[in-house]
mmCIF file of C-alpha atoms and ligand atoms in Angstrom:
data_model
loop_
_atom_site.group_PDB
_atom_site.id
_atom_site.type_symbol
_atom_site.label_atom_id
_atom_site.label_comp_id
_atom_site.label_asym_id
_atom_site.label_seq_id
_atom_site.Cartn_x
_atom_site.Cartn_y
_atom_site.Cartn_z
ATOM 1 C CA UNK P 1 95.579 106.939 154.997
ATOM 2 C CA UNK P 2 93.605 106.248 151.752
ATOM 3 C CA UNK P 3 94.989 103.828 149.126
ATOM 4 C CA UNK P 4 94.574 105.846 145.804
ATOM 5 C CA UNK P 5 93.955 104.115 142.699
ATOM 6 C CA UNK P 6 94.687 106.077 139.402
ATOM 7 C CA UNK P 7 93.219 104.223 136.221
ATOM 8 C CA UNK P 8 94.318 105.460 132.862
ATOM 9 C CA UNK P 9 91.528 104.046 130.418
ATOM 10 C CA UNK P 10 89.447 104.887 127.160
ATOM 11 C CA UNK P 11 86.676 103.843 129.210
ATOM 12 C CA UNK P 12 86.445 105.838 132.479
ATOM 13 C CA UNK P 13 82.749 105.182 133.082
ATOM 14 C CA UNK P 14 83.249 101.558 133.731
ATOM 15 C CA UNK P 15 84.580 102.680 137.102
ATOM 16 C CA UNK P 16 84.484 101.823 140.169
ATOM 17 C CA UNK P 17 81.906 99.480 138.400
ATOM 18 C CA UNK P 18 81.760 95.898 140.369
ATOM 19 C CA UNK P 19 84.393 97.499 142.901
ATOM 20 C CA UNK P 20 81.409 100.341 144.152
ATOM 21 C CA UNK P 21 79.681 96.820 145.638
ATOM 22 C CA UNK P 22 80.156 94.645 148.689
ATOM 23 C CA UNK P 23 83.169 95.002 150.695
ATOM 24 C CA UNK P 24 85.254 97.179 147.872
ATOM 25 C CA UNK P 25 82.376 99.696 147.664
ATOM 26 C CA UNK P 26 81.996 99.830 151.513
ATOM 27 C CA UNK P 27 85.707 100.416 151.928
ATOM 28 C CA UNK P 28 85.404 103.201 149.164
ATOM 29 C CA UNK P 29 82.361 104.964 150.865
ATOM 30 C CA UNK P 30 84.389 104.874 153.924
ATOM 31 C CA UNK P 31 87.402 106.681 152.202
ATOM 32 C CA UNK P 32 89.715 103.440 152.468
ATOM 33 C CA UNK P 33 90.874 103.709 149.000
ATOM 34 C CA UNK P 34 89.863 106.054 146.385
ATOM 35 C CA UNK P 35 89.387 105.471 142.367
ATOM 36 C CA UNK P 36 90.362 108.456 139.855
ATOM 37 C CA UNK P 37 90.192 107.950 136.135
ATOM 38 C CA UNK P 38 91.963 109.604 133.354
ATOM 39 C CA UNK P 39 90.740 109.791 129.992
ATOM 40 C CA UNK P 40 93.416 108.630 127.907
ATOM 41 C CA UNK P 41 91.371 110.432 124.922
ATOM 42 C CA UNK P 42 91.859 113.827 126.875
ATOM 43 C CA UNK P 43 95.684 113.645 125.781
ATOM 44 C CA UNK P 44 95.028 113.195 121.688
ATOM 45 C CA UNK P 45 95.293 116.265 119.578
ATOM 46 C CA UNK P 46 93.522 115.779 116.314
ATOM 47 C CA UNK P 47 89.942 116.460 115.621
ATOM 48 C CA UNK P 48 88.704 113.044 115.867
ATOM 49 C CA UNK P 49 90.783 112.609 119.265
ATOM 50 C CA UNK P 50 92.245 108.907 117.920
ATOM 51 C CA UNK P 51 94.373 107.529 120.487
ATOM 52 C CA UNK P 52 95.222 104.600 118.128
ATOM 53 C CA UNK P 53 96.691 103.784 114.763
ATOM 54 C CA UNK P 54 97.800 100.753 112.557
ATOM 55 C CA UNK P 55 100.990 98.666 113.221
ATOM 56 C CA UNK P 56 103.827 99.609 111.919
ATOM 57 C CA UNK P 57 104.909 96.376 109.897
ATOM 58 C CA UNK P 58 101.467 95.698 109.145
ATOM 59 C CA UNK P 59 98.838 93.302 110.576
ATOM 60 C CA UNK P 60 95.629 93.170 112.131
ATOM 61 C CA UNK P 61 94.172 95.597 114.583
ATOM 62 C CA UNK P 62 95.215 98.831 116.249
ATOM 63 C CA UNK P 63 97.938 100.165 118.655
ATOM 64 C CA UNK P 64 97.886 102.578 121.354
ATOM 65 C CA UNK P 65 100.122 105.524 120.204
ATOM 66 C CA UNK P 66 103.328 106.000 122.487
ATOM 67 C CA UNK P 67 102.670 109.997 122.172
ATOM 68 C CA UNK P 68 99.009 109.542 123.467
ATOM 69 C CA UNK P 69 100.299 107.268 126.226
ATOM 70 C CA UNK P 70 103.284 109.639 127.157
ATOM 71 C CA UNK P 71 101.105 112.357 127.924
ATOM 72 C CA UNK P 72 98.492 110.430 129.986
ATOM 73 C CA UNK P 73 101.202 109.031 132.019
ATOM 74 C CA UNK P 74 103.072 112.210 132.403
ATOM 75 C CA UNK P 75 99.790 113.571 134.011
ATOM 76 C CA UNK P 76 98.978 110.648 136.139
ATOM 77 C CA UNK P 77 102.571 111.308 137.519
ATOM 78 C CA UNK P 78 102.171 114.799 138.406
ATOM 79 C CA UNK P 79 98.763 113.817 139.914
ATOM 80 C CA UNK P 80 100.320 111.112 141.894
ATOM 81 C CA UNK P 81 104.307 110.913 141.747
ATOM 82 C CA UNK P 82 105.210 108.465 144.492
ATOM 83 C CA UNK P 83 103.132 105.395 143.549
ATOM 84 C CA UNK P 84 103.916 102.567 141.098
ATOM 85 C CA UNK P 85 102.890 102.533 137.493
ATOM 86 C CA UNK P 86 101.629 99.265 136.005
ATOM 87 C CA UNK P 87 100.241 98.006 132.745
ATOM 88 C CA UNK P 88 97.912 95.326 132.189
ATOM 89 C CA UNK P 89 99.432 92.936 129.558
ATOM 90 C CA UNK P 90 99.321 89.485 128.624
ATOM 91 C CA UNK P 91 102.929 89.259 128.468
ATOM 92 C CA UNK P 92 103.314 90.680 131.576
ATOM 93 C CA UNK P 93 104.654 89.250 135.021
ATOM 94 C CA UNK P 94 101.861 86.932 136.345
ATOM 95 C CA UNK P 95 100.193 88.711 139.600
ATOM 96 C CA UNK P 96 100.798 86.580 142.569
ATOM 97 C CA UNK P 97 99.245 87.196 146.026
ATOM 98 C CA UNK P 98 103.058 88.398 147.214
ATOM 99 C CA UNK P 99 102.378 91.306 144.627
ATOM 100 C CA UNK P 100 99.185 92.203 145.558
ATOM 101 C CA UNK P 101 100.397 92.525 149.225
ATOM 102 C CA UNK P 102 103.442 94.704 148.102
ATOM 103 C CA UNK P 103 101.040 97.003 145.837
ATOM 104 C CA UNK P 104 98.366 97.172 148.864
ATOM 105 C CA UNK P 105 100.948 98.021 151.298
ATOM 106 C CA UNK P 106 101.825 101.272 149.609
ATOM 107 C CA UNK P 107 100.240 104.519 149.015
ATOM 108 C CA UNK P 108 98.449 103.427 145.800
ATOM 109 C CA UNK P 109 98.980 102.674 142.313
ATOM 110 C CA UNK P 110 98.721 103.757 138.931
ATOM 111 C CA UNK P 111 97.333 101.435 136.320
ATOM 112 C CA UNK P 112 97.072 101.733 132.535
ATOM 113 C CA UNK P 113 94.586 99.532 130.569
ATOM 114 C CA UNK P 114 95.273 98.754 127.280
ATOM 115 C CA UNK P 115 92.910 98.086 124.284
ATOM 116 C CA UNK P 116 93.122 97.015 120.805
ATOM 117 C CA UNK P 117 96.450 95.028 119.959
ATOM 118 C CA UNK P 118 97.843 96.824 123.021
ATOM 119 C CA UNK P 119 100.605 99.454 123.860
ATOM 120 C CA UNK P 120 102.972 101.082 121.923
ATOM 121 C CA UNK P 121 106.433 99.097 122.947
ATOM 122 C CA UNK P 122 108.295 102.575 123.236
ATOM 123 C CA UNK P 123 106.032 103.200 126.652
ATOM 124 C CA UNK P 124 107.974 100.906 128.158
ATOM 125 C CA UNK P 125 111.398 101.997 127.154
ATOM 126 C CA UNK P 126 110.580 105.535 128.382
ATOM 127 C CA UNK P 127 108.690 105.201 131.158
ATOM 128 C CA UNK P 128 109.303 103.123 134.370
ATOM 129 C CA UNK P 129 105.895 100.570 133.882
ATOM 130 C CA UNK P 130 105.860 97.553 135.298
ATOM 131 C CA UNK P 131 103.622 94.921 133.170
ATOM 132 C CA UNK P 132 101.305 92.670 134.821
ATOM 133 C CA UNK P 133 99.461 89.745 133.464
ATOM 134 C CA UNK P 134 96.434 88.182 135.022
ATOM 135 C CA UNK P 135 96.517 84.862 133.807
ATOM 136 C CA UNK P 136 97.204 83.062 130.443
ATOM 137 C CA UNK P 137 94.334 84.080 128.165
ATOM 138 C CA UNK P 138 93.409 87.326 126.195
ATOM 139 C CA UNK P 139 90.877 89.883 127.263
ATOM 140 C CA UNK P 140 89.314 92.780 125.099
ATOM 141 C CA UNK P 141 90.737 95.092 127.683
ATOM 142 C CA UNK P 142 92.921 96.065 130.438
ATOM 143 C CA UNK P 143 89.695 97.055 132.791
ATOM 144 C CA UNK P 144 88.804 93.822 133.751
ATOM 145 C CA UNK P 145 92.259 92.712 134.664
ATOM 146 C CA UNK P 146 92.289 95.984 136.625
ATOM 147 C CA UNK P 147 89.316 95.250 138.526
ATOM 148 C CA UNK P 148 90.566 91.592 139.487
ATOM 149 C CA UNK P 149 94.002 93.429 140.733
ATOM 150 C CA UNK P 150 92.172 96.191 142.569
ATOM 151 C CA UNK P 151 90.039 93.720 144.339
ATOM 152 C CA UNK P 152 92.802 91.545 145.337
ATOM 153 C CA UNK P 153 94.509 94.373 146.840
ATOM 154 C CA UNK P 154 91.678 96.608 148.590
ATOM 155 C CA UNK P 155 90.657 93.435 150.538
ATOM 156 C CA UNK P 156 93.806 93.765 152.390
ATOM 157 C CA UNK P 157 93.871 97.185 153.190
ATOM 158 C CA UNK P 158 93.899 97.858 157.016
ATOM 159 C CA UNK P 159 90.267 97.677 158.292
ATOM 160 C CA UNK P 160 88.609 96.199 155.219
ATOM 161 C CA UNK P 161 88.191 92.693 156.159
ATOM 162 C CA UNK P 162 86.114 92.281 159.112
ATOM 163 C CA UNK P 163 88.590 89.418 160.834
ATOM 164 C CA UNK P 164 92.409 90.418 160.093
ATOM 165 C CA UNK P 165 93.404 86.801 160.655
ATOM 166 C CA UNK P 166 91.252 85.665 157.689
ATOM 167 C CA UNK P 167 93.347 87.340 154.962
ATOM 168 C CA UNK P 168 96.727 85.344 156.615
ATOM 169 C CA UNK P 169 95.200 81.721 156.153
ATOM 170 C CA UNK P 170 94.226 82.155 152.682
ATOM 171 C CA UNK P 171 95.140 80.063 149.801
ATOM 172 C CA UNK P 172 98.720 81.301 148.359
ATOM 173 C CA UNK P 173 99.743 83.335 151.606
ATOM 174 C CA UNK P 174 101.814 80.579 152.738
ATOM 175 C CA UNK P 175 102.287 79.242 149.324
ATOM 176 C CA UNK P 176 99.956 76.694 149.802
ATOM 177 C CA UNK P 177 96.070 76.321 148.502
ATOM 178 C CA UNK P 178 93.504 76.496 151.870
ATOM 179 C CA UNK P 179 92.080 73.172 153.467
ATOM 180 C CA UNK P 180 88.189 72.272 152.687
ATOM 181 C CA UNK P 181 85.691 74.430 154.508
ATOM 182 C CA UNK P 182 82.418 72.738 155.872
ATOM 183 C CA UNK P 183 79.510 74.621 158.063
ATOM 184 C CA UNK P 184 76.177 73.675 159.320
ATOM 185 C CA UNK P 185 74.285 71.037 158.849
ATOM 186 C CA UNK P 186 76.669 68.387 160.114
ATOM 187 C CA UNK P 187 75.156 65.923 157.888
ATOM 188 C CA UNK P 188 74.318 66.677 154.331
ATOM 189 C CA UNK P 189 73.129 64.159 151.701
ATOM 190 C CA UNK P 190 75.053 61.489 153.547
ATOM 191 C CA UNK P 191 78.082 63.688 153.866
ATOM 192 C CA UNK P 192 79.321 63.917 157.614
ATOM 193 C CA UNK P 193 81.641 66.943 158.603
ATOM 194 C CA UNK P 194 85.103 65.126 159.586
ATOM 195 C CA UNK P 195 84.911 64.005 163.234
ATOM 196 C CA UNK P 196 88.129 66.131 163.834
ATOM 197 C CA UNK P 197 86.458 69.244 163.100
ATOM 198 C CA UNK P 198 83.943 68.807 165.770
ATOM 199 C CA UNK P 199 86.510 67.695 168.031
ATOM 200 C CA UNK P 200 87.060 70.921 169.725
ATOM 201 C CA UNK P 201 90.701 69.979 169.749
ATOM 202 C CA UNK P 202 92.436 72.983 168.775
ATOM 203 C CA UNK P 203 95.849 71.245 167.737
ATOM 204 C CA UNK P 204 94.465 68.471 165.902
ATOM 205 C CA UNK P 205 92.221 70.760 164.017
ATOM 206 C CA UNK P 206 95.515 73.010 162.944
ATOM 207 C CA UNK P 207 97.290 69.662 162.225
ATOM 208 C CA UNK P 208 94.646 68.020 159.886
ATOM 209 C CA UNK P 209 93.930 71.745 157.988
ATOM 210 C CA UNK P 210 97.869 71.607 157.529
ATOM 211 C CA UNK P 211 97.835 68.064 156.570
ATOM 212 C CA UNK P 212 94.735 68.288 154.120
ATOM 213 C CA UNK P 213 96.361 71.730 152.380
ATOM 214 C CA UNK P 214 99.263 70.215 151.583
ATOM 215 C CA UNK P 215 97.579 67.385 150.069
ATOM 216 C CA UNK P 216 95.504 69.476 148.142
ATOM 217 C CA UNK P 217 98.282 71.524 147.062
ATOM 218 C CA UNK P 218 100.088 68.277 145.967
ATOM 219 C CA UNK P 219 97.285 67.007 143.871
ATOM 220 C CA UNK P 220 96.196 69.796 141.921
ATOM 221 C CA UNK P 221 98.966 72.297 141.781
ATOM 222 C CA UNK P 222 102.289 70.537 141.510
ATOM 223 C CA UNK P 223 104.177 73.474 140.415
ATOM 224 C CA UNK P 224 103.181 75.376 143.759
ATOM 225 C CA UNK P 225 103.807 72.128 145.777
ATOM 226 C CA UNK P 226 107.459 72.107 144.369
ATOM 227 C CA UNK P 227 108.042 76.233 145.171
ATOM 228 C CA UNK P 228 106.702 75.077 148.671
ATOM 229 C CA UNK P 229 108.899 72.503 149.620
ATOM 230 C CA UNK P 230 112.277 74.517 147.676
ATOM 231 C CA UNK P 231 111.426 77.221 149.826
ATOM 232 C CA UNK P 232 111.057 75.296 153.111
ATOM 233 C CA UNK P 233 113.960 73.114 152.211
ATOM 234 C CA UNK P 234 116.274 76.423 152.355
ATOM 235 C CA UNK P 235 114.681 77.578 155.696
ATOM 236 C CA UNK P 236 115.164 76.450 158.907
ATOM 237 C CA UNK P 237 111.564 75.441 159.633
ATOM 238 C CA UNK P 238 109.606 72.275 160.884
ATOM 239 C CA UNK P 239 108.221 72.094 157.625
ATOM 240 C CA UNK P 240 111.734 71.289 156.419
ATOM 241 C CA UNK P 241 112.006 68.416 158.773
ATOM 242 C CA UNK P 242 108.249 67.333 157.942
ATOM 243 C CA UNK P 243 109.014 67.573 153.946
ATOM 244 C CA UNK P 244 112.123 65.437 154.200
ATOM 245 C CA UNK P 245 110.336 62.396 156.017
ATOM 246 C CA UNK P 246 107.742 62.488 153.320
HETATM 247 N N1 SAH V 1 97.876 91.705 121.068
HETATM 248 C C1 SAH V 1 97.681 91.380 122.457
HETATM 249 C C2 SAH V 1 96.482 91.565 123.438
HETATM 250 C C3 SAH V 1 95.969 92.500 123.607
HETATM 251 S S1 SAH V 1 94.325 92.338 124.519
HETATM 252 C C4 SAH V 1 98.625 90.197 122.794
HETATM 253 O O1 SAH V 1 98.129 89.281 122.111
HETATM 254 O O2 SAH V 1 99.333 90.047 123.706
HETATM 255 C C5 SAH V 1 93.944 94.181 124.864
HETATM 256 C C6 SAH V 1 94.293 94.872 126.129
HETATM 257 O O3 SAH V 1 93.691 93.927 126.981
HETATM 258 C C7 SAH V 1 95.769 94.330 126.262
HETATM 259 O O4 SAH V 1 96.689 95.694 125.842
HETATM 260 C C8 SAH V 1 95.658 94.572 128.106
HETATM 261 O O5 SAH V 1 95.559 95.756 128.657
HETATM 262 C C9 SAH V 1 94.444 93.811 128.392
HETATM 263 N N2 SAH V 1 94.740 92.289 128.510
HETATM 264 C C10 SAH V 1 94.402 91.325 127.910
HETATM 265 N N3 SAH V 1 94.495 90.206 128.283
HETATM 266 C C11 SAH V 1 95.013 90.446 129.405
HETATM 267 C C12 SAH V 1 95.946 89.564 130.646
HETATM 268 N N4 SAH V 1 95.692 88.160 130.394
HETATM 269 N N5 SAH V 1 96.158 90.031 131.801
HETATM 270 C C13 SAH V 1 96.244 91.482 131.788
HETATM 271 N N6 SAH V 1 95.674 92.474 130.716
HETATM 272 C C14 SAH V 1 95.077 91.744 129.759
#
């Protein structure tokens, strides 16, 4: 099955852009996902093909018009009726690995890329659109945010990653940050790879990695650590027992 990405943008030439290289580019070439763009400007009706106007109530910048957005979104729905519609916005729900998994398990996605000050609010009131943020900072447009979202989804599509198990141990997949990695040479600038990792004892290695994952999460991301502990407190797992002993 091809995961169909449909992007509504004022800059269709930006796509597939960086997603045309490396893992995502190879998958695109193999038809594991497709990348179609819709030029929002095509839905403008005046001779200047304008898509934005000044904000009601005054203030700086320009706002994408609801009527243009509505027509563009409707065209996207006509092309792909069964996929979720997302809009990239700084005030949206923060993107998580769980959301990425949910999106990548579907048939595809339609994504609205904002520009200027953003969207006329009424598009969110009259169409079923979920707002997604990639972080607490402001980009100049939704295209970069779309690259990030799609890159995260594409690597999870069946057959895209070499070893499918490598996706499951990654940071955030189990609510924790990943343990440290090492590779050859065994000694570098006086630093030696931890002995346990060279022991060949898989149970000990797994225990070391779990412990390292927990320690890194606790010190770097107290927010994730708290969530992880709360989640394991409500599930009857070994982790709960272990956390209680801490
Ligand atoms: N006036 C807006 C910012 C507009 S930035 C505000 O203060 O919230 C222009 C466009 O870039 C947005 O419409 C959105 O599509 C995109 N964008 C900027 N920052 C983003 C972020 N952190 N996550 C997702 N999209 C973002």
